[in-house]
mmCIF file of C-alpha atoms and ligand atoms in Angstrom:
data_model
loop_
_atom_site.group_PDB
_atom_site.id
_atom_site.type_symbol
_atom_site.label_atom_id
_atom_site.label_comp_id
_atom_site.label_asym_id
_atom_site.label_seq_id
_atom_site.Cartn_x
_atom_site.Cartn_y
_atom_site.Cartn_z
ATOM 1 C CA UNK A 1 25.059 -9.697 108.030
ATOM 2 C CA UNK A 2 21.423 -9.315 108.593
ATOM 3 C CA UNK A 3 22.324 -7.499 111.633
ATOM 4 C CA UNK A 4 23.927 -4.878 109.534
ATOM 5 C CA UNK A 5 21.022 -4.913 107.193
ATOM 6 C CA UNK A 6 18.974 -3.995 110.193
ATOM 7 C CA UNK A 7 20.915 -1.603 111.106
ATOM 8 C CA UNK A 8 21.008 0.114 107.793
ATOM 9 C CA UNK A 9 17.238 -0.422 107.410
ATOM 10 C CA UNK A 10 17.223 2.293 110.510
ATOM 11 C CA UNK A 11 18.357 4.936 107.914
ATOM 12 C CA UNK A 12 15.174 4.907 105.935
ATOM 13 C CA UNK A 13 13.552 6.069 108.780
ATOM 14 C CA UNK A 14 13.197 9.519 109.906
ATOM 15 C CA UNK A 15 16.514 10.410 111.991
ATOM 16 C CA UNK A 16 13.744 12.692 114.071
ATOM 17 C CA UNK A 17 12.047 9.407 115.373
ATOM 18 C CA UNK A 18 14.941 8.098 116.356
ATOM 19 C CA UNK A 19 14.975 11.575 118.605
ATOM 20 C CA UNK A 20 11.923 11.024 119.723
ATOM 21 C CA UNK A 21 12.839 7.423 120.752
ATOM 22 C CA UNK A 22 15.670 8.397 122.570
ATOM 23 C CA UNK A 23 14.385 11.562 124.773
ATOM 24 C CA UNK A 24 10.771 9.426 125.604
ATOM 25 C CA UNK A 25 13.038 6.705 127.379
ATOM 26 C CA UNK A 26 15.051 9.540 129.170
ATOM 27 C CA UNK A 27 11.928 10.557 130.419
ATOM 28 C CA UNK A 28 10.864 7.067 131.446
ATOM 29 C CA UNK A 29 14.373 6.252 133.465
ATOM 30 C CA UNK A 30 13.627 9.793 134.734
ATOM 31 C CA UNK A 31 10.054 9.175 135.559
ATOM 32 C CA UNK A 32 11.005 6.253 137.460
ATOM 33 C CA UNK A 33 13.717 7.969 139.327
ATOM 34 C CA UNK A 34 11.510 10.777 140.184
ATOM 35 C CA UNK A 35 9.552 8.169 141.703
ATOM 36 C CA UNK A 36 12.305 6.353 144.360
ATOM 37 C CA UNK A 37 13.409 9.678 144.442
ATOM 38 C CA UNK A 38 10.217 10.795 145.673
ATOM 39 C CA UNK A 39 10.790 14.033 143.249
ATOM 40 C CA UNK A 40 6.718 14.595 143.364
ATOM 41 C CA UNK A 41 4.761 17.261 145.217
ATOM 42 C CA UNK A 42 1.725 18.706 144.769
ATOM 43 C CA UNK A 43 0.161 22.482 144.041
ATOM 44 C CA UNK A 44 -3.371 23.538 145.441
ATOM 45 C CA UNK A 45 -5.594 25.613 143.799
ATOM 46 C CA UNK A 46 -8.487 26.572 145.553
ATOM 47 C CA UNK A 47 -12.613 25.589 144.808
ATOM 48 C CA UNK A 48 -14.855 28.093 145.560
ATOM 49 C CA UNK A 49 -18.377 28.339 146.557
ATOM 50 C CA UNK A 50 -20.212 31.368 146.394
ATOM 51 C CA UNK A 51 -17.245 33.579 148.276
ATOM 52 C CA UNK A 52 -16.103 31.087 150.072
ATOM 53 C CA UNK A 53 -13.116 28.532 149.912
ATOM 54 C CA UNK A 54 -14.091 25.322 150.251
ATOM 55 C CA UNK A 55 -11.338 23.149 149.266
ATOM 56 C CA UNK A 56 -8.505 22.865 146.536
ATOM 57 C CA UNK A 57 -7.694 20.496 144.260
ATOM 58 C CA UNK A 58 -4.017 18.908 144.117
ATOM 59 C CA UNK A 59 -2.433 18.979 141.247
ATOM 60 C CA UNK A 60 0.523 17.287 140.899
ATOM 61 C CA UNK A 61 4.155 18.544 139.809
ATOM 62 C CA UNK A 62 7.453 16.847 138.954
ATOM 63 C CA UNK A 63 10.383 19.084 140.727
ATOM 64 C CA UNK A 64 13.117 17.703 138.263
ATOM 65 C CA UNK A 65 16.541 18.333 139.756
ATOM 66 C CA UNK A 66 17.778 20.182 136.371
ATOM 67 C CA UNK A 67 14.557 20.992 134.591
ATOM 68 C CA UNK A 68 12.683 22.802 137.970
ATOM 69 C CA UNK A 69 9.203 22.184 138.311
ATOM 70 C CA UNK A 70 7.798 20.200 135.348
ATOM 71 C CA UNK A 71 3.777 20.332 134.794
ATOM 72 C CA UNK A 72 1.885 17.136 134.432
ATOM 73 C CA UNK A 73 1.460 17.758 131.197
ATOM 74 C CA UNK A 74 4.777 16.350 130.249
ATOM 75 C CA UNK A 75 5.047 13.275 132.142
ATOM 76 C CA UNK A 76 1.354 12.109 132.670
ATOM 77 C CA UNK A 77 0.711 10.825 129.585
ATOM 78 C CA UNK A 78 4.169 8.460 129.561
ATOM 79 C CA UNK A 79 3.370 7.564 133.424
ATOM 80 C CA UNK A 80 0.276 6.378 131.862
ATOM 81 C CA UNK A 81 1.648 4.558 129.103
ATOM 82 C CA UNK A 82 4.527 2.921 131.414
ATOM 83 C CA UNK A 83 2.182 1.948 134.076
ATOM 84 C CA UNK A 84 4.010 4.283 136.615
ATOM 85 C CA UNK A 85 1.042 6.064 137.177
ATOM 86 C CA UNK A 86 0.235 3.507 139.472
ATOM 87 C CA UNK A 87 3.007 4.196 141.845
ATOM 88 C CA UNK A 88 2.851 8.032 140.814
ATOM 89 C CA UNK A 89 -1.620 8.150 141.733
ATOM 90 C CA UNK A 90 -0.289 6.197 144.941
ATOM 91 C CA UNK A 91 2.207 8.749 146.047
ATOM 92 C CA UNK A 92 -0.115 11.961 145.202
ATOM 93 C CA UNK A 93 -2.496 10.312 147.309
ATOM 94 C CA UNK A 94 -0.510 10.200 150.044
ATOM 95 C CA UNK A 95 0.735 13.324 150.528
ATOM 96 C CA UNK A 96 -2.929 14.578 149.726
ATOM 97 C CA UNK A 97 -3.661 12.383 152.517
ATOM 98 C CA UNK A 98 -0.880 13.962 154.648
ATOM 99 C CA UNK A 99 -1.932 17.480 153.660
ATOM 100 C CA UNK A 100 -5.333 16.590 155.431
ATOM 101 C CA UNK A 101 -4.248 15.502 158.200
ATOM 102 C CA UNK A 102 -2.641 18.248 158.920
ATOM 103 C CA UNK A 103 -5.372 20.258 158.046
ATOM 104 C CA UNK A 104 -7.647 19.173 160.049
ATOM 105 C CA UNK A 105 -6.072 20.140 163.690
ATOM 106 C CA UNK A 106 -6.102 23.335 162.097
ATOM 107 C CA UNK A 107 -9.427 25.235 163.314
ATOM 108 C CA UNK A 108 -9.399 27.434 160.017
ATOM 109 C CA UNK A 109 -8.578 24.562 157.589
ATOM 110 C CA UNK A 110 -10.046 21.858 159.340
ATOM 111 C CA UNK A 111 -13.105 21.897 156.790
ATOM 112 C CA UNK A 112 -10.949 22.176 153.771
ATOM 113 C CA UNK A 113 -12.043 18.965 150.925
ATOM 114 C CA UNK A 114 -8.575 17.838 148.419
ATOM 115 C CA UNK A 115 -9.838 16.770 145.122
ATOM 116 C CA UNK A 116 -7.432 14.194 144.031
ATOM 117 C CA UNK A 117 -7.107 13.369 140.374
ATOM 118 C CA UNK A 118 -7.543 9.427 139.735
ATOM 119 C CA UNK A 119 -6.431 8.097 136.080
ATOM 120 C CA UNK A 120 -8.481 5.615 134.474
ATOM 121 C CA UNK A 121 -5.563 2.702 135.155
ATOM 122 C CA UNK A 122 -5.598 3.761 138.824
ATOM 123 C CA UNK A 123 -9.013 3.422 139.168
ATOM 124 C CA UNK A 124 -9.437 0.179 137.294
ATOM 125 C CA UNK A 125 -6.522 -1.441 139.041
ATOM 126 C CA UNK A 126 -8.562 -4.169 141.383
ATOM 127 C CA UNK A 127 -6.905 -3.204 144.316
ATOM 128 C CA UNK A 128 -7.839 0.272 144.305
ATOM 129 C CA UNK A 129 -10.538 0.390 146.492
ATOM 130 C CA UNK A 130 -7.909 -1.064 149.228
ATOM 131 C CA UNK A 131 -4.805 0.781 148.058
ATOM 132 C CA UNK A 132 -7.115 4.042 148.864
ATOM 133 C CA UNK A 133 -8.363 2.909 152.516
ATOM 134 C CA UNK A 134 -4.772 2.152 153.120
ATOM 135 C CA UNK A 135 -3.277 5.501 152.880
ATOM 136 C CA UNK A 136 -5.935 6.983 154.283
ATOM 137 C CA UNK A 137 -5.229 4.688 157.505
ATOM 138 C CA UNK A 138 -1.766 5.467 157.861
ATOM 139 C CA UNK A 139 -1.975 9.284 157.445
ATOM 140 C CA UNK A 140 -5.430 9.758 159.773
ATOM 141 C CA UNK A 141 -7.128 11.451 157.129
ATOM 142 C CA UNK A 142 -10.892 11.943 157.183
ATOM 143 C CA UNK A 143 -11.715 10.212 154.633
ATOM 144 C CA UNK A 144 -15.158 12.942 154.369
ATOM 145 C CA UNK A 145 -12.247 15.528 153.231
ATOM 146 C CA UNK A 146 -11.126 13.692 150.281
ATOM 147 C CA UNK A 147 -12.635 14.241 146.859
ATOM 148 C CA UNK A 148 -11.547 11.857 144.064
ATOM 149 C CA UNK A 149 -12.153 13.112 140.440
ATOM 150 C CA UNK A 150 -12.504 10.656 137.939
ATOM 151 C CA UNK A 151 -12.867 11.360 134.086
ATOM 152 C CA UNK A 152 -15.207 9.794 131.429
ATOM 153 C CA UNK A 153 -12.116 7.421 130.349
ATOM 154 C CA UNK A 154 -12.874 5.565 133.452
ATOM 155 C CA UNK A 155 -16.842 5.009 132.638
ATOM 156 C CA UNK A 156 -15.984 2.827 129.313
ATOM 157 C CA UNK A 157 -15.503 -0.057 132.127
ATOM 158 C CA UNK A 158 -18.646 -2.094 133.106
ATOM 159 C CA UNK A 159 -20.877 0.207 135.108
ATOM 160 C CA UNK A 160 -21.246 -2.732 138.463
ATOM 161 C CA UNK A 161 -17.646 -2.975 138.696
ATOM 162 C CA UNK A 162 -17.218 0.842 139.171
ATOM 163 C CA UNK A 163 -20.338 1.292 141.050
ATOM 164 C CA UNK A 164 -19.177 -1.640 143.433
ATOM 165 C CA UNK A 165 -15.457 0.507 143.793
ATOM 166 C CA UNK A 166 -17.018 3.725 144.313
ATOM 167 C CA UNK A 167 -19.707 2.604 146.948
ATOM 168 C CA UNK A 168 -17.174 0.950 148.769
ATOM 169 C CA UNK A 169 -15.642 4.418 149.234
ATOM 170 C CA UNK A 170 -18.672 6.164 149.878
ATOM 171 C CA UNK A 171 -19.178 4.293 152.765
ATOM 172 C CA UNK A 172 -16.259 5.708 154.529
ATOM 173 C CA UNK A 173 -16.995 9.339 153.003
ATOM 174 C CA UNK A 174 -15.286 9.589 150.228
ATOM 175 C CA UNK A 175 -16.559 12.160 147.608
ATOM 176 C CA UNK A 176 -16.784 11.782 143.793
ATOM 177 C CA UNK A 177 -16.395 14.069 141.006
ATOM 178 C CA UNK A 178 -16.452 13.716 137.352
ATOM 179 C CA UNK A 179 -13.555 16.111 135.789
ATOM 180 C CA UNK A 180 -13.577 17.394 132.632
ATOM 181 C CA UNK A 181 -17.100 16.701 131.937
ATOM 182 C CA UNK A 182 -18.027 17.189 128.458
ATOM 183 C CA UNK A 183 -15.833 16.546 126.753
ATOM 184 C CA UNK A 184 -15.082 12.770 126.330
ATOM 185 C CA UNK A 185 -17.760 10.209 124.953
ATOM 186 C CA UNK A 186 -19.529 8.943 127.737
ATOM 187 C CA UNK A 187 -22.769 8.042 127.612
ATOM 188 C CA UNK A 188 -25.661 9.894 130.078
ATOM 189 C CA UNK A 189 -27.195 6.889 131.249
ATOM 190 C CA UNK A 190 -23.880 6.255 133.150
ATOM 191 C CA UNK A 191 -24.589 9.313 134.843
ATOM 192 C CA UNK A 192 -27.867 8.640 136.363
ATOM 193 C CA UNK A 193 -26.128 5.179 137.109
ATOM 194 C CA UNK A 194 -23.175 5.744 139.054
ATOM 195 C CA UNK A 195 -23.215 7.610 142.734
ATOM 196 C CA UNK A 196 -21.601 10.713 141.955
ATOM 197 C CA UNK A 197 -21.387 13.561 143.885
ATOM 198 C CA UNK A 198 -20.382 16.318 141.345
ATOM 199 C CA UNK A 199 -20.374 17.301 137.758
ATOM 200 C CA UNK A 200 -17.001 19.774 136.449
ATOM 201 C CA UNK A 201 -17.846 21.640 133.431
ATOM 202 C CA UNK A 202 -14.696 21.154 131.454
ATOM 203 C CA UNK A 203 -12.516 24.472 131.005
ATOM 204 C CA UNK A 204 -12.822 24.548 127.289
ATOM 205 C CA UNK A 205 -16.672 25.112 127.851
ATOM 206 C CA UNK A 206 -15.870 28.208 130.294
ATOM 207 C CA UNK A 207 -13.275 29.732 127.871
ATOM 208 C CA UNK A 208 -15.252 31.577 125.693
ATOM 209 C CA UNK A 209 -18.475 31.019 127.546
ATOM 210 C CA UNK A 210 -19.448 34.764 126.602
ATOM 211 C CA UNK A 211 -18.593 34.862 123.108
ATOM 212 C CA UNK A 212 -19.835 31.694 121.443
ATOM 213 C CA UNK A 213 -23.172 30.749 122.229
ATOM 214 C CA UNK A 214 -22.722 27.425 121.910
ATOM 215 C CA UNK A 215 -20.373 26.732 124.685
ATOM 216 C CA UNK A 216 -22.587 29.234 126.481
ATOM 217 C CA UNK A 217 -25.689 26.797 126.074
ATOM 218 C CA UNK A 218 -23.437 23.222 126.680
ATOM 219 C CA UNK A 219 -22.528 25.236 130.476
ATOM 220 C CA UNK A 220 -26.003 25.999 131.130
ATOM 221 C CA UNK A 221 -26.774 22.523 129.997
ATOM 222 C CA UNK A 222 -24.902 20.817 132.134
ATOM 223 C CA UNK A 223 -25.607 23.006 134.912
ATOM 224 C CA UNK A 224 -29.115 21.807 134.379
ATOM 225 C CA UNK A 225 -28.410 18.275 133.987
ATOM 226 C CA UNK A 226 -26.724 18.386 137.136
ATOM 227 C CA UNK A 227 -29.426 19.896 139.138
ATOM 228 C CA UNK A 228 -31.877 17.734 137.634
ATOM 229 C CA UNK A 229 -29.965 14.749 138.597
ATOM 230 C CA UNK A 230 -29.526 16.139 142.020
ATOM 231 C CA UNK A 231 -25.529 16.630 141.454
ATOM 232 C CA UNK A 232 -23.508 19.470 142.366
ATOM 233 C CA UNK A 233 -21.437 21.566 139.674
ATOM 234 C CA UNK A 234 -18.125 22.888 139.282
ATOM 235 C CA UNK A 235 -16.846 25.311 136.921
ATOM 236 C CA UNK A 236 -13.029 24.747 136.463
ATOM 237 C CA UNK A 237 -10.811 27.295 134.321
ATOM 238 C CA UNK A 238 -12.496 30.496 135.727
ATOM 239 C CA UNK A 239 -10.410 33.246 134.755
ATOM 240 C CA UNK A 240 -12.689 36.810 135.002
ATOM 241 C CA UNK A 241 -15.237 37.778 136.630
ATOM 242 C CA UNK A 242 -17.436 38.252 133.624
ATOM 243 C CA UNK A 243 -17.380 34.588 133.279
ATOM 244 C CA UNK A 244 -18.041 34.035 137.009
ATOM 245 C CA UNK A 245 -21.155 35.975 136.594
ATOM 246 C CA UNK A 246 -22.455 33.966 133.465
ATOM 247 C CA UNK A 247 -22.263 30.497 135.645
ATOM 248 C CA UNK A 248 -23.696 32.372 138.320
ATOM 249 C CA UNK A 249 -26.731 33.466 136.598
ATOM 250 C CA UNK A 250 -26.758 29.951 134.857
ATOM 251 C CA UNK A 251 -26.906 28.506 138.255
ATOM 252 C CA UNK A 252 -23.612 27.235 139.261
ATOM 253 C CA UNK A 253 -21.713 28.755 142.575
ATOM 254 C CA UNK A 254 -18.988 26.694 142.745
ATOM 255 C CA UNK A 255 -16.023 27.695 140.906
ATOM 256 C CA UNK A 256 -11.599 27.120 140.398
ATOM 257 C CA UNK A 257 -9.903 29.124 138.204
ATOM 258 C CA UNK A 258 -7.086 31.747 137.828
ATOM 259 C CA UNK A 259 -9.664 34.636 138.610
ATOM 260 C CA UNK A 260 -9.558 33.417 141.836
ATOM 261 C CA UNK A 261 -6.481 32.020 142.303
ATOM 262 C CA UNK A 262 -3.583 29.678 140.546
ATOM 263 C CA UNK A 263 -2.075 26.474 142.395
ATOM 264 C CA UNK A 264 -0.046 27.594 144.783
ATOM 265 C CA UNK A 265 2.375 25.423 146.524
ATOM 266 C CA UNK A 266 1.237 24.655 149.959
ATOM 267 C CA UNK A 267 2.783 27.755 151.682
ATOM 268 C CA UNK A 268 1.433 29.950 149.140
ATOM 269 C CA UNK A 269 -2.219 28.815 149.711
ATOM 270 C CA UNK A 270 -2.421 28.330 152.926
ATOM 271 C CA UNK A 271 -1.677 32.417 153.113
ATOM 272 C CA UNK A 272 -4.324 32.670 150.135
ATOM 273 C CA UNK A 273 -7.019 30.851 152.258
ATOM 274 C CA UNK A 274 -6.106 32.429 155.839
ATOM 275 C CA UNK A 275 -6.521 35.787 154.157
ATOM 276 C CA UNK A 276 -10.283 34.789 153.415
ATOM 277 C CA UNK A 277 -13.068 33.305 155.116
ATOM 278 C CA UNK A 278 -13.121 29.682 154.694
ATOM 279 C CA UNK A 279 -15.895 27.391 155.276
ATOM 280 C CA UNK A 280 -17.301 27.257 159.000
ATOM 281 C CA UNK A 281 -17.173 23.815 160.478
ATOM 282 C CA UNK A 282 -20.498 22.237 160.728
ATOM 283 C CA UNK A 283 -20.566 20.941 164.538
ATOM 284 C CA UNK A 284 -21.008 16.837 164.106
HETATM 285 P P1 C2E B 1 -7.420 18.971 135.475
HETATM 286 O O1 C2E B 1 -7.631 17.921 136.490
HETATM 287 O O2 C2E B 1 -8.579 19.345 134.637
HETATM 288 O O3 C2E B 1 -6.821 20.215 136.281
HETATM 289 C C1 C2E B 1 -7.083 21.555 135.955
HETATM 290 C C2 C2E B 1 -5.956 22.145 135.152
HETATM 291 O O4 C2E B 1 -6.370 23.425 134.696
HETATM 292 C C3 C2E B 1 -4.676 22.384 135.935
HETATM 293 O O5 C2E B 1 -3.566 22.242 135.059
HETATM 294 C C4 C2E B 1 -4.833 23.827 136.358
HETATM 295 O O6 C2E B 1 -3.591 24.453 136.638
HETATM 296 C C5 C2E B 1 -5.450 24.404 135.132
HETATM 297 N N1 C2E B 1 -6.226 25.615 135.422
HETATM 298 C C6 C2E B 1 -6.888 25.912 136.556
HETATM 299 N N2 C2E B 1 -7.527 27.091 136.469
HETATM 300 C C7 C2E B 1 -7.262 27.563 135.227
HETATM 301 C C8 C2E B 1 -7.650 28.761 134.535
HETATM 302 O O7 C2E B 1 -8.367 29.625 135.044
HETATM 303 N N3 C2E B 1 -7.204 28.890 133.251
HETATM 304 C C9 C2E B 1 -6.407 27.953 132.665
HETATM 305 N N4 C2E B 1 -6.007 28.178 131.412
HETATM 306 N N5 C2E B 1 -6.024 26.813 133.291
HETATM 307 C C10 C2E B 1 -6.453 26.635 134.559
HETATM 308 P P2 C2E B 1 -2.304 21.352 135.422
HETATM 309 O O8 C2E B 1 -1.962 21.522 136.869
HETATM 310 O O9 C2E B 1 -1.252 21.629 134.409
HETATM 311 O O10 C2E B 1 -2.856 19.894 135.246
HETATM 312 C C11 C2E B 1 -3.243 19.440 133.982
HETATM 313 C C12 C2E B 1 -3.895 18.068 134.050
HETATM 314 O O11 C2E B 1 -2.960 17.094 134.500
HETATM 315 C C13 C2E B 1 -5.044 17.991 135.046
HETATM 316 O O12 C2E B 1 -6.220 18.542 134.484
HETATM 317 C C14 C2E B 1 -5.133 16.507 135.242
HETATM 318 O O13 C2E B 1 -5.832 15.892 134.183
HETATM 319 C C15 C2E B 1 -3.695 16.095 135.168
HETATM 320 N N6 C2E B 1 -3.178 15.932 136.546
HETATM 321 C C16 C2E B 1 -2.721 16.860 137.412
HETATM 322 N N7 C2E B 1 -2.358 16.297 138.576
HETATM 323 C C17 C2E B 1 -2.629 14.958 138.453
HETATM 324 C C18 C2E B 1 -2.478 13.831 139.323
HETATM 325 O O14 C2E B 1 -2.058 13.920 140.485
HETATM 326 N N8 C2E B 1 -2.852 12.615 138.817
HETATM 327 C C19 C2E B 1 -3.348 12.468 137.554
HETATM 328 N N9 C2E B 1 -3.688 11.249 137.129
HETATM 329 N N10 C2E B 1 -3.505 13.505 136.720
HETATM 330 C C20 C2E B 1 -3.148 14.734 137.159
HETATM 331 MG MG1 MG B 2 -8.938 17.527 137.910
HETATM 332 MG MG1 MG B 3 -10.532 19.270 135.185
HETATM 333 MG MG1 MG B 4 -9.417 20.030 132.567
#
């Protein structure tokens, strides 16, 4: 009886939500599919610096056997929730991993950098630091070519215990780089804290960077705050080269956006970069 009851409580709730219900744990049986499936692989778009391409960052895509190629967008935020972005950060590591290895008995790509994005969870995970060394192990990456962006979520944690993760990748070369910056609510003094390597002015900054003078002065400040605390600076979401010219002049050279080029998958940007000039290998 009070099963029933329950059942016809349901009613007095919006049918919609029971949609909602429904498709989200589709997605979550898919998600975790995807993942023994190994459904994941990864688009590059390239980082600039002055004219030349320096790297790319990898940015990850679901090839769904129905749907075709589903953005991050749509599944990030439930890996998140379900904890499969543990397994999900894992895998996109790897083949990031993979990619560089490759790369690097390549003459022309051998100086490439992959920016990896890292979620908060990932990162805060205590084995991360060895999960990371692993896969670098197994696919002979240098560990110098990997970039690992972090965003503010991750710099709620306590400041040692990030610091202590971080260093211990620094050691081996790893590079750091704090995405989207801006735009969450970190506080500065975590910035002059942690050993970061670079700052990414958030793309809603860039957007209308030449129209409202606000976001105009927040990308020259951070350009500034950068420099001052002896970090480089990345504008991401560069789409024309009037807006190129504005960071210029501000002071930043190094740049990823559509005016330069969209993620490609790896074919397509390998013939981007080997139509360009990439970075010349520094003999070491
Ligand atoms: P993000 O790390 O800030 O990546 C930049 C996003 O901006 C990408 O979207 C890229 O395609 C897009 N973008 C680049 N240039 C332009 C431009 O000129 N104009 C515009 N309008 N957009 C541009 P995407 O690939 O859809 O990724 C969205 C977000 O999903 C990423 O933002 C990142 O937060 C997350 N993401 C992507 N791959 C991974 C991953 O492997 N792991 C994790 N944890 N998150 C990921
Ligand atoms: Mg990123
Ligand atoms: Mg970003
Ligand atoms: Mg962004």
């Amino acid at each position: 009886k009070s099963k029933e009851r329950g059942r016809n409580a349901m009613c007095f709730f919006d049918p919609d939500m029971q949609t909602v219900v429904v498709e989200r744990a589709a997605l979550e049986a898919g998600l975790r599919n995807a993942i023994e499936e190994d459904q994941f692989l990864l688009h590059y778009q390239a980082q600039v610096d002055g004219d030349r391409v320096t790297g790319v960052e990898a940015l990850v895509r679901w090839q769904h056997p129905q749907r075709g190629i589903v953005p991050p967008a749509e599944f990030i935020p439930l890996a998140e929730e379900t904890g499969l972005i543990l397994a999900l950060g894992n895998r996109v590591l790897e083949i990031a991993c993979d990619q560089l290895a490759r790369w690097s008995a390549r003459p022309d790509m051998a100086c490439l950098t992959i920016a990896v994005n890292v979620s908060a969870q990932q990162f805060r995970a205590p084995d991360f630091v060895d999960k990371v060394l692993a896969v670098i192990d197994r696919t002979g990456a240098r560990p110098d070519r990997l970039k690992l962006e972090l965003t503010e979520s991750v710099l709620v944690d306590n400041v040692q215990d990030i610091t202590e993760k971080m260093d211990a990748l620094k050691a081996k070369g790893v590079v750091f780089s704090l995405d989207d910056f801006g735009i969450g609510y970190s506080s500065l003094s975590y910035l002059k804290l942690l050993p970061l390597d670079q700052l990414k002015i958030d793309r809603s900054f860039v957007r209308d960077v030449l129209v409202d003078p606000n976001d105009a002065a927040i990308a020259r400040t951070i350009v500034a705050l950068a420099q001052s605390l002896g970090l480089g600076v990345l504008a991401e979401g560069v789409e024309t080269e009037a807006q190129r010219d504005f960071l210029a002049a501000a002071g930043c050279h190094a740049y990823q956006g559509y005016y330069f080029c969209r993620p490609l998958p790896i074919d397509g940007f390998e013939a981007f970069a080997s139509g360009l000039e990439t970075r010349q290998c520094v003999a070491e």
